[in-house]
Short mmCIF file of C-alpha atoms and ligand atoms in Angstrom, two decimals:
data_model
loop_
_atom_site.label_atom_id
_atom_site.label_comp_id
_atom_site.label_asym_id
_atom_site.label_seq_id
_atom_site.Cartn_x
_atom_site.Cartn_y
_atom_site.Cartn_z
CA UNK A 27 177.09 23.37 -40.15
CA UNK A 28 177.01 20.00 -41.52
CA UNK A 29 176.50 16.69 -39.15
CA UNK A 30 178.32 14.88 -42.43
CA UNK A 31 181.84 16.41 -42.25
CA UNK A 32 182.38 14.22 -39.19
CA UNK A 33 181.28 10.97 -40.43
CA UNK A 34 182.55 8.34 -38.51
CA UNK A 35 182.55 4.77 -36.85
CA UNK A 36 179.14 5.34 -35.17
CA UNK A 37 176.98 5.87 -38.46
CA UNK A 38 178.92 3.00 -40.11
CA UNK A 39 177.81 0.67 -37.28
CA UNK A 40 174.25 1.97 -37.14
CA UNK A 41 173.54 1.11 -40.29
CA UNK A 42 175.78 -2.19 -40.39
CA UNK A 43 172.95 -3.09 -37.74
CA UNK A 44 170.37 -2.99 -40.93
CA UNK A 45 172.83 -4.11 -43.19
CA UNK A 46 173.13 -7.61 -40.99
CA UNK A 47 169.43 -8.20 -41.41
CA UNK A 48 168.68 -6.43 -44.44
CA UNK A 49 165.28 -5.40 -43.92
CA UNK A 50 165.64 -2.39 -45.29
CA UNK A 51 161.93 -0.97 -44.58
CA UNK A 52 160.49 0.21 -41.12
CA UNK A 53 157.28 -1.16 -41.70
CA UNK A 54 156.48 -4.70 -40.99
CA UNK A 55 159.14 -7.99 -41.87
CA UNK A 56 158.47 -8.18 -37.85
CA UNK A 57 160.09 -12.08 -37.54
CA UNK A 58 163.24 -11.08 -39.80
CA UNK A 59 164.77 -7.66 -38.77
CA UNK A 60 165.35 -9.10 -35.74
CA UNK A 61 164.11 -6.66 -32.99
CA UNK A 62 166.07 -3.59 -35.34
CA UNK A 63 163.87 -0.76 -35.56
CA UNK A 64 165.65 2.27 -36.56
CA UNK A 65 163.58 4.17 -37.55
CA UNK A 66 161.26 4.33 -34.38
CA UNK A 67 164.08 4.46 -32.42
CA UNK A 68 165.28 7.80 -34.25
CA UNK A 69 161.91 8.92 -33.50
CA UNK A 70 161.66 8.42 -29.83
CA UNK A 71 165.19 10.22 -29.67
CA UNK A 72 163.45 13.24 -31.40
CA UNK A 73 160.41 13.24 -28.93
CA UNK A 74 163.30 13.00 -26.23
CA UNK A 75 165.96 15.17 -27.64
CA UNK A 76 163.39 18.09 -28.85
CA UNK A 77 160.97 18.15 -26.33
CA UNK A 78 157.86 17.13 -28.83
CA UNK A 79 155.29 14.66 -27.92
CA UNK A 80 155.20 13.28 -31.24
CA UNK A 81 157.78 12.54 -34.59
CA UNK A 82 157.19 10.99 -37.68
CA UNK A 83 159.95 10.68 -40.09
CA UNK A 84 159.41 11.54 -43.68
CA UNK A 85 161.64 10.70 -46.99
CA UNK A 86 162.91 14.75 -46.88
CA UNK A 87 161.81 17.95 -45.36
CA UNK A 88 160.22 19.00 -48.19
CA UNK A 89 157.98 15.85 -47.83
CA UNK A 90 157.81 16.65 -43.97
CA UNK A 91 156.19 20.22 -44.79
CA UNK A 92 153.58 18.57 -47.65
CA UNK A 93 152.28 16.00 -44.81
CA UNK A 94 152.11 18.54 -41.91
CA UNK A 95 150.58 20.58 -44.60
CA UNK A 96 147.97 17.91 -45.48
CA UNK A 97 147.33 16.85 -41.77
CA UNK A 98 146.89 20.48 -40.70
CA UNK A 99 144.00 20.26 -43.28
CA UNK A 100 145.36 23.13 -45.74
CA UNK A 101 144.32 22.63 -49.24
CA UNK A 102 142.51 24.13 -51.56
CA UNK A 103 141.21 27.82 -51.15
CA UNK A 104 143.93 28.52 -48.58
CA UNK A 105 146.56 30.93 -48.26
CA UNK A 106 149.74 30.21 -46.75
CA UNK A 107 151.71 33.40 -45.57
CA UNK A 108 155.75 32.40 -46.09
CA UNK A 109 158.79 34.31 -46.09
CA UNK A 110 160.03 35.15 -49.40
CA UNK A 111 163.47 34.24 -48.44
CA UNK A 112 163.48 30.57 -47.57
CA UNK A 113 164.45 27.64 -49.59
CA UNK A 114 162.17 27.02 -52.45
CA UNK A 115 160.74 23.96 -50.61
CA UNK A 116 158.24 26.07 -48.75
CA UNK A 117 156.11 27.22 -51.72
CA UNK A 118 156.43 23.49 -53.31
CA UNK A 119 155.29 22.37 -50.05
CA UNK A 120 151.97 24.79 -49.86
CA UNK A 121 151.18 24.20 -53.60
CA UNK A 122 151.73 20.68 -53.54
CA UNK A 123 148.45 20.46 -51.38
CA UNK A 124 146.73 22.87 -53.91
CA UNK A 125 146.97 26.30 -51.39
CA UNK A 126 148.47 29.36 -52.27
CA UNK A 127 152.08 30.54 -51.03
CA UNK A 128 151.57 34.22 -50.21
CA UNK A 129 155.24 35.46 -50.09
CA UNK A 130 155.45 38.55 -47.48
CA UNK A 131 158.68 40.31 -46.60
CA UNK A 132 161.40 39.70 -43.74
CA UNK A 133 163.17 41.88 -41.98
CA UNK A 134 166.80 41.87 -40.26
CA UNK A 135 166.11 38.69 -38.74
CA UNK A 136 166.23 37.12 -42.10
CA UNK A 137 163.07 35.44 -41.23
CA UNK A 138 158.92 36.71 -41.58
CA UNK A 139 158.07 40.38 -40.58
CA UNK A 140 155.48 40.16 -38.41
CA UNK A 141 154.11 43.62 -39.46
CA UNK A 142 154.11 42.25 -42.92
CA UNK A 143 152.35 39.22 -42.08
CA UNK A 144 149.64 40.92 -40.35
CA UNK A 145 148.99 42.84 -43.59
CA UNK A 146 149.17 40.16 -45.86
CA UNK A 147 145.95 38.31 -44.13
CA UNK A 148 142.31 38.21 -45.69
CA UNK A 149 139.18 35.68 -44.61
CA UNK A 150 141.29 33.23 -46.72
CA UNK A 151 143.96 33.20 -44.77
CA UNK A 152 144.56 29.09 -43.07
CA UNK A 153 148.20 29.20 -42.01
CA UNK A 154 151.73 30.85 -41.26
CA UNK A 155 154.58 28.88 -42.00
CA UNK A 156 157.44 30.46 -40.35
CA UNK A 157 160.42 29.66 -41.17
CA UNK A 158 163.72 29.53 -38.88
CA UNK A 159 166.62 30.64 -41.77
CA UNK A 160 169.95 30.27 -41.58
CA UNK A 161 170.32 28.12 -38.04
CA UNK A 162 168.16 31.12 -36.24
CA UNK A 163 164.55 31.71 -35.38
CA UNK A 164 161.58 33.99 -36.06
CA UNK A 165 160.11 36.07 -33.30
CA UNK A 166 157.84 33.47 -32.54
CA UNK A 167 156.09 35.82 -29.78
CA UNK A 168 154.78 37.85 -32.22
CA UNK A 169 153.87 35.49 -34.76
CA UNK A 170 152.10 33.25 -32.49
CA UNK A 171 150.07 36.12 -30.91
CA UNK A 172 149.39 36.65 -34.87
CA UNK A 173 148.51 33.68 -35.32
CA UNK A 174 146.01 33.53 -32.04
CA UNK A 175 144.19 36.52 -32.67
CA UNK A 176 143.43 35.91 -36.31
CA UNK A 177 142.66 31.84 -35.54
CA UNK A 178 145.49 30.28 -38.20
CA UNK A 179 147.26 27.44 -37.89
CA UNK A 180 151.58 27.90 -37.36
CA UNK A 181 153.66 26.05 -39.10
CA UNK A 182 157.12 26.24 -38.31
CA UNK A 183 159.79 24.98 -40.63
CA UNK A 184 163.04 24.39 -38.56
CA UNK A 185 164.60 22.55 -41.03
CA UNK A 186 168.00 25.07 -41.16
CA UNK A 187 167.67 25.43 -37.34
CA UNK A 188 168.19 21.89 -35.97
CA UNK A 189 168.95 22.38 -31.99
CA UNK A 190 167.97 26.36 -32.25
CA UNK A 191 165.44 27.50 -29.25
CA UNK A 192 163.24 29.98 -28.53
CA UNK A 193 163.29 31.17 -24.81
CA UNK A 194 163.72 27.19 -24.47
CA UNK A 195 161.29 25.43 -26.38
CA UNK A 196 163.39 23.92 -29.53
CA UNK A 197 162.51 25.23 -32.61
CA UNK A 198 160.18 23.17 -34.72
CA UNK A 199 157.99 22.42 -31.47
CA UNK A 200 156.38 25.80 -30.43
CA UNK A 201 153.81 25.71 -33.33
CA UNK A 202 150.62 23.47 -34.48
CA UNK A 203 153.42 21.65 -35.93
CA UNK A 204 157.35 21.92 -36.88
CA UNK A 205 159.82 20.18 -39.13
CA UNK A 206 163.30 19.27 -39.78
CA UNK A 207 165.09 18.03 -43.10
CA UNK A 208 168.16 15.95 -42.48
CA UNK A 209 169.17 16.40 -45.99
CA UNK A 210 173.16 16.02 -46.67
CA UNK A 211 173.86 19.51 -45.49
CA UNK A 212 171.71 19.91 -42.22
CA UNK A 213 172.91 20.03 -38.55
CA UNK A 214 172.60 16.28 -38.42
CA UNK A 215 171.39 14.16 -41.38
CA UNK A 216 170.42 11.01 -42.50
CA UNK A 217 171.45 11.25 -45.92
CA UNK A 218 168.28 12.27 -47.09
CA UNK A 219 165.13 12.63 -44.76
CA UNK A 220 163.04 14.90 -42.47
CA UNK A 221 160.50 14.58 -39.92
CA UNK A 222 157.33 16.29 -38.77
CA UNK A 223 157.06 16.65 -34.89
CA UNK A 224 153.91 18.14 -32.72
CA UNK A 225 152.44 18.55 -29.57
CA UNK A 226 148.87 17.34 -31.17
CA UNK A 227 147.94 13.63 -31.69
CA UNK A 228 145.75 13.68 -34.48
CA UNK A 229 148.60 15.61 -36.49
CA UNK A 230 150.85 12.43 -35.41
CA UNK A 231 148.09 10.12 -36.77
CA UNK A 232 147.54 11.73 -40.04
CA UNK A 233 150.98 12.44 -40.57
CA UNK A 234 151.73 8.59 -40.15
CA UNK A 235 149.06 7.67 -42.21
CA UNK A 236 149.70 9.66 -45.14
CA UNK A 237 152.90 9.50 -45.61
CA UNK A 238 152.40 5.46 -45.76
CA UNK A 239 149.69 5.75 -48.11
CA UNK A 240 146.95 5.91 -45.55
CA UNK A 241 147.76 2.83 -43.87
CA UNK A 242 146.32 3.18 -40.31
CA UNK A 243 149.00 0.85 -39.01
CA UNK A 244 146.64 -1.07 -36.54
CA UNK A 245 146.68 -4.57 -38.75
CA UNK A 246 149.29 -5.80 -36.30
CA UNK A 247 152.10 -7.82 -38.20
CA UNK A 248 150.22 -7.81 -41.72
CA UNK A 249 149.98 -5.11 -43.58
CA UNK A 250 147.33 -6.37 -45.82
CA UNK A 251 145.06 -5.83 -42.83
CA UNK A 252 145.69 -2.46 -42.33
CA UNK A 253 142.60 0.34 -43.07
CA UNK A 254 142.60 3.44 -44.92
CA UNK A 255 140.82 5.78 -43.47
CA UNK A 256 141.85 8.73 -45.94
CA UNK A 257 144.21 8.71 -49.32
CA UNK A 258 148.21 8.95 -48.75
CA UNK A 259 150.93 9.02 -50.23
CA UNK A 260 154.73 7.58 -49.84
CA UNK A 261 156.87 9.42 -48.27
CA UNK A 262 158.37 7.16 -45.89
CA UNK A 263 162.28 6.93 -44.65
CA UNK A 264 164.00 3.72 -45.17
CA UNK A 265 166.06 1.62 -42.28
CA UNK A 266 169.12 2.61 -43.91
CA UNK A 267 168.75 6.41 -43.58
CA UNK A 268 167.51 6.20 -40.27
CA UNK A 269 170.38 4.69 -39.00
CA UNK A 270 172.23 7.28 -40.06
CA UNK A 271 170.10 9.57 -37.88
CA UNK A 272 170.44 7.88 -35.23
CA UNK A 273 173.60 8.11 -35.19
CA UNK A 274 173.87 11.29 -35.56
CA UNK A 275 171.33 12.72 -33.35
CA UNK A 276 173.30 11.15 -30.49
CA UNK A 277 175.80 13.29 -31.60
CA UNK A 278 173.91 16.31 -32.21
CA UNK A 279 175.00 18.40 -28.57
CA UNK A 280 178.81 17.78 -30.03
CA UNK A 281 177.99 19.16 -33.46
CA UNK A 282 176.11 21.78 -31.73
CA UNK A 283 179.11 22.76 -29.17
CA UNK A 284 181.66 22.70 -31.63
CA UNK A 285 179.44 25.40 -33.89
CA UNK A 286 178.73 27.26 -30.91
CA UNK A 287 182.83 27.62 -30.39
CA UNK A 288 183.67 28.71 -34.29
CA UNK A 289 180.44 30.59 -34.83
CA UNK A 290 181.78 33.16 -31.72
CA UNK A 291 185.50 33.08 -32.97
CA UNK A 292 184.60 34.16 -36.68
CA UNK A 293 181.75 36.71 -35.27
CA UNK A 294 184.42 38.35 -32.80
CA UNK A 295 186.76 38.63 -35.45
CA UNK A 296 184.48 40.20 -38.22
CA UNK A 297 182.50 42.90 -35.36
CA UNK A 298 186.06 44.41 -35.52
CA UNK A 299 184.74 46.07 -38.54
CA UNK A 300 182.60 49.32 -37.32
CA UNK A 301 180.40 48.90 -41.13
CA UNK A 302 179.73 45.71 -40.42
CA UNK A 303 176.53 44.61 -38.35
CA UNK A 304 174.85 41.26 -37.64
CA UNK A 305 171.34 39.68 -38.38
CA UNK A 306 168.79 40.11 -35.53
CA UNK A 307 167.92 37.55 -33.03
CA UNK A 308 165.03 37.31 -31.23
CA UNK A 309 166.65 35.34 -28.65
CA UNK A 310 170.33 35.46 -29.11
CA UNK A 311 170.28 32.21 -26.21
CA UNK A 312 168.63 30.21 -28.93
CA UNK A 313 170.94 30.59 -31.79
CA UNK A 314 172.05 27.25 -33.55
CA UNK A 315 175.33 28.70 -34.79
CA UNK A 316 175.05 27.21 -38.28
CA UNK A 317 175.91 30.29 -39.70
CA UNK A 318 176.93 33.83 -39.10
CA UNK A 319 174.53 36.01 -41.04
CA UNK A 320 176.00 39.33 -41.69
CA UNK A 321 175.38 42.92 -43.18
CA UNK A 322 177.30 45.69 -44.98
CA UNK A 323 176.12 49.03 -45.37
CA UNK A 324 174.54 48.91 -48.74
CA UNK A 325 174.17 46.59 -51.90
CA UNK A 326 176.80 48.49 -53.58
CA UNK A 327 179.21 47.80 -50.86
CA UNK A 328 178.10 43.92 -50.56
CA UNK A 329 178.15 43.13 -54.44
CA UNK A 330 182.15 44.42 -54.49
CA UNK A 331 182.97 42.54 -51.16
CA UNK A 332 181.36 39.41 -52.39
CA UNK A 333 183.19 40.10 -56.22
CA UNK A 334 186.35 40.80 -54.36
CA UNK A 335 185.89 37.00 -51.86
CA UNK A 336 185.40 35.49 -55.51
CA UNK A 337 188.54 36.84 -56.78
CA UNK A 338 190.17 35.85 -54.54
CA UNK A 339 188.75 32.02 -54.06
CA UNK A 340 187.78 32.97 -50.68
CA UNK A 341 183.73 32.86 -51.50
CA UNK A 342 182.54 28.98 -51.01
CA UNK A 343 180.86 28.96 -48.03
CA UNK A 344 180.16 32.49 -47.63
CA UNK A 345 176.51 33.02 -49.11
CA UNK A 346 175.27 36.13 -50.78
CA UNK A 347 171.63 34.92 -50.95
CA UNK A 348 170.26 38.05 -52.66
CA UNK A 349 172.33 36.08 -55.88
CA UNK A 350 171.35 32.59 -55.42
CA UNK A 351 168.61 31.05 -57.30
CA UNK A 352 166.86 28.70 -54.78
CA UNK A 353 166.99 31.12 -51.99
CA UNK A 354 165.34 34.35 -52.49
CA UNK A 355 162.48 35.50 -54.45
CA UNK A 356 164.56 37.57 -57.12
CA UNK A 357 165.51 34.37 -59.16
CA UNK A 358 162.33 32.39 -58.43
CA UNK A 359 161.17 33.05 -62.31
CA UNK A 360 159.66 29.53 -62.55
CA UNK A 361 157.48 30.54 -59.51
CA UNK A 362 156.71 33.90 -60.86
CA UNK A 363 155.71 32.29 -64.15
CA UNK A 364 154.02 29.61 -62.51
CA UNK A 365 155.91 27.30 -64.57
CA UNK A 366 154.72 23.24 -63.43
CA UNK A 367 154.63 20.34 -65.26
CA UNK A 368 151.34 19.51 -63.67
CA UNK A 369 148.14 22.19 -65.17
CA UNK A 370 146.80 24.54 -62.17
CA UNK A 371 142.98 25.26 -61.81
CA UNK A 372 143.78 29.09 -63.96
CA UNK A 373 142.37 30.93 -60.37
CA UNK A 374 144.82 29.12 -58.20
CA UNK A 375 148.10 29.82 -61.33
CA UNK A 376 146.76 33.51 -61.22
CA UNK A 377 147.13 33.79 -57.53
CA UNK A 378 150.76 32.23 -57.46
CA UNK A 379 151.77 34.90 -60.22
CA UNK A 380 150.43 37.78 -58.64
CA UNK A 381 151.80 36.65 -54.80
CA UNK A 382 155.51 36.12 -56.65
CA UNK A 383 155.33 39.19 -58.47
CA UNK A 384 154.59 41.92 -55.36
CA UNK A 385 156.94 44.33 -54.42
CA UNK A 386 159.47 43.14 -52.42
CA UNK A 387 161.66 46.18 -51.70
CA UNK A 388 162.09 46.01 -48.36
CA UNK A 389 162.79 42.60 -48.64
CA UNK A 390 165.98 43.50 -50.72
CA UNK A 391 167.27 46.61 -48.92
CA UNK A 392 167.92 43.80 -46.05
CA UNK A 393 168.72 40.41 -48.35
CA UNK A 394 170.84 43.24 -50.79
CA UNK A 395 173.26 43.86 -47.66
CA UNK A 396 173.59 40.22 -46.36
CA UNK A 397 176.33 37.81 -46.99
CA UNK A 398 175.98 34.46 -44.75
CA UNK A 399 178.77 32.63 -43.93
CA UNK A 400 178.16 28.50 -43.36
CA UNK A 401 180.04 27.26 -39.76
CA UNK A 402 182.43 23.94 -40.37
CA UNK A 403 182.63 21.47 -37.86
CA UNK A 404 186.18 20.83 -38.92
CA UNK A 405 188.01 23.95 -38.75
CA UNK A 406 190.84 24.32 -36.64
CA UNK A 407 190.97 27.81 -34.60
CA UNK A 408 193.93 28.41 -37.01
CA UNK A 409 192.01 27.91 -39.99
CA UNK A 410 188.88 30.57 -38.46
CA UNK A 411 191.23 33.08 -37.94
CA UNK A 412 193.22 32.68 -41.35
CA UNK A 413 189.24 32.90 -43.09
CA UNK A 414 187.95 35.88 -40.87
CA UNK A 415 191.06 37.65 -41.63
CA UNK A 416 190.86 37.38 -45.16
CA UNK A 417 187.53 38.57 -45.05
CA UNK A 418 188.29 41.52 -43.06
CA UNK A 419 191.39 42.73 -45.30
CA UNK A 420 188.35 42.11 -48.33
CA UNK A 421 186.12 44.24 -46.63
CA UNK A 422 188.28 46.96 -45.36
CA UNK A 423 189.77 46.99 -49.41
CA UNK A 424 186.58 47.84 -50.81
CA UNK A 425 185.21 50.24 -48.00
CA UNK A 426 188.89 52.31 -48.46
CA UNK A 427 188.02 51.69 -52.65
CA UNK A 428 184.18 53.30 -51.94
CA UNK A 429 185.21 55.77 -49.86
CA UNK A 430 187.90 57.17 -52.61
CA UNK A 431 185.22 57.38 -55.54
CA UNK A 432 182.69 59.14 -53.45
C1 LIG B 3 166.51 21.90 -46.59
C2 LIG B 3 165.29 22.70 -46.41
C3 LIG B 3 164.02 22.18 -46.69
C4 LIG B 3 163.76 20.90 -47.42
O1 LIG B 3 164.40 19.82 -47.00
P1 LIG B 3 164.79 18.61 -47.99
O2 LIG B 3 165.06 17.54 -47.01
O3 LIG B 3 166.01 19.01 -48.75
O4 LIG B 3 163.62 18.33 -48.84
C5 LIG B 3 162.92 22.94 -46.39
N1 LIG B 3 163.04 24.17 -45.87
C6 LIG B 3 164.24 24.72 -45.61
C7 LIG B 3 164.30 26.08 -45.02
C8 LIG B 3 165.40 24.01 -45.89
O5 LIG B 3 166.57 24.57 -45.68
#
């Protein structure tokens, strides 16, 4: 999964490129950084690489999402419909522009369920921010026509699907607008970072406004003369990071291959098991391979495999999301308590408890059953074989164990 485990000779010379002029900022310092601009550079190989007309680069994905957020015009009043298993930087995102994050179910995609999402809109209603779990997408067909019929605005958040299609249009550029993170564990990464990509100029413009605290960027060489034109914040990427991305997104279709090769060698070794069955894929084509996403017959079933990998020391890597506190709704208690630092206006706090605290069953009869299980780049074949075995003599243990106390 992660562009870090093959850290090399190529980032260290990207960023020994910044290092020799140390401008470390990718505004401005024209005369001094000596024609190194690494950070536009990343983002023309984004435009290229991904197929989007625009990319602005962001400090994380999180702060990606809260600027497309902000340049889609969501705020407050809205509702944004979001799966309710995602990372928890999707409802952060939506109330950090003061909108409400109106968790809906998935299904066996591990991503939104479009039935669910048609049910969970009203007239308030401004946006759906899919988002692409677990290196795989959402059926974007049905979410778009969604999406058209009822007039929102999608927002996709690709930032677990770096290099993942959709009947080939990469994910993160078939919406109003898309992002990636390039935390520490994404496809490719820039240490920390993310960017915000579209089809639409003004989202470019806003989103390069804001996230340099409005600064319009047409003062030429001084930045004293830029305008404002509307309040920002900063969430810009330094030099240093984005040489680090630059790197590695010239590396990405290697990363990509070499997931694509252990991804298939682990699959065909755990479909050997009748009970076990795989996540759904709206187009299998499009898959980024980051992770094999699998299920077991029921919760029971899961909990004992997963107990039985831990035993064992076989679990890192393998995820059993239903479990895991930044993942899935079931743990979320500081969102279902609307616990922030920061008061809420009490209408917009009531909202955020009563969207976290729905019913969520079918929800768990899928996330109850999963267990996801994280690609390495640096496995050898020997190595896949060795872990899918081992997982294999784990699961057929506890089905022979089940089927003896029924
Ligand atoms: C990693 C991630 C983010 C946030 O990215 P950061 O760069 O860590 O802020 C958002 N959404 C999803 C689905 C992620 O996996």
């Amino acid at each position: 999964m992660p562009g870090f485990e093959l850290w090399s000779d190529k980032e260290r010379k990207e960023v020994n490129d910044v290092l020799e002029t140390g401008i470390l900022m990718r505004y401005g310092f024209d005369g001094s950084r000596k024609g190194i601009w690494k950070s536009k550079e990343l983002e023309t190989a984004i435009c290229e690489t991904f197929g989007s007309k625009y990319a602005q680069l962001t400090s994380s994905g999180t702060a990606a999402l809260t600027t497309a957020m902000s340049a889609l015009g969501i705020g407050y009043g809205d509702e944004v419909i979001t799966p309710c298993f995602t990372f928890v930087a999707s409802f952060e995102a939506i109330l950090s522009v003061g909108a409400v994050p109106v968790l809906v179910d998935v299904d066996d995609t591990l991503t939104l369920n479009p039935a669910a999402v048609r049910k969970a809109i009203t007239p308030k209603t401004k946006a759906v921010m899919a988002v692409h779990m677990c290196g795989s997408m959402a059926d974007m067909d049905a979410l778009l026509a969604i999406c058209k019929e009822h007039n929102l605005v999608l927002l996709e958040d690709a930032c677990q699907s770096i290099g993942g299609t959709y009947k080939g249009k990469s994910l993160g550029t078939i919406g109003d607008a898309g992002t990636f993170s390039f935390d520490f564990v994404k496809t490719m990464t820039c240490g920390e970072g993310g960017v915000i990509m579209t089809n639409r100029e003004e989202v470019y413009t806003k989103s390069d406004g804001y996230t340099d605290h409005g600064h319009d960027h047409k003062g030429g060489a001084d930045r004293g003369a830029d305008l404002h034109p509307f309040i920002g914040y900063n969430y810009r990427i330094s030099e240093l990071h984005a040489a680090v991305g630059l790197a590695q997104i010239k590396r990405l279709n290697e990363f990509l291959g070499i997931q694509k090769k252990n991804h298939a060698q682990l699959k065909n070794i755990l479909a050997q098991i009748p009970e076990v069955s795989f996540r759904r894929i709206p187009d299998p084509e499009g898959d980024s391979y980051s992770f094999v996403s699998w299920f077991l017959p029921t919760e029971e079933i899961t909990r004992a495999v997963v107990n039985e990998m831990k035993a064992q020391g076989i679990l890192p890597g393998n995820f059993y999301w239903f479990d895991n506190n930044w993942h899935y709704i079931r743990k979320w208690d500081h969102l279902k308590n609307s616990i922030t630092l920061n008061s809420l206006h009490p209408d917009l706090k009531a909202q955020v408890i009563h969207h976290a605290s729905k019913d969520f069953a079918a929800s768990d009869g899928v996330m109850g059953r999963c267990i996801s299980t994280a690609i390495s780049l640096v496995w050898t074949e020997e190595q896949i074989q060795e872990k899918g075995e081992k997982i294999v003599a784990v699961i057929k243990k506890v089905l022979s164990e089940q089927s003896v106390s029924l």
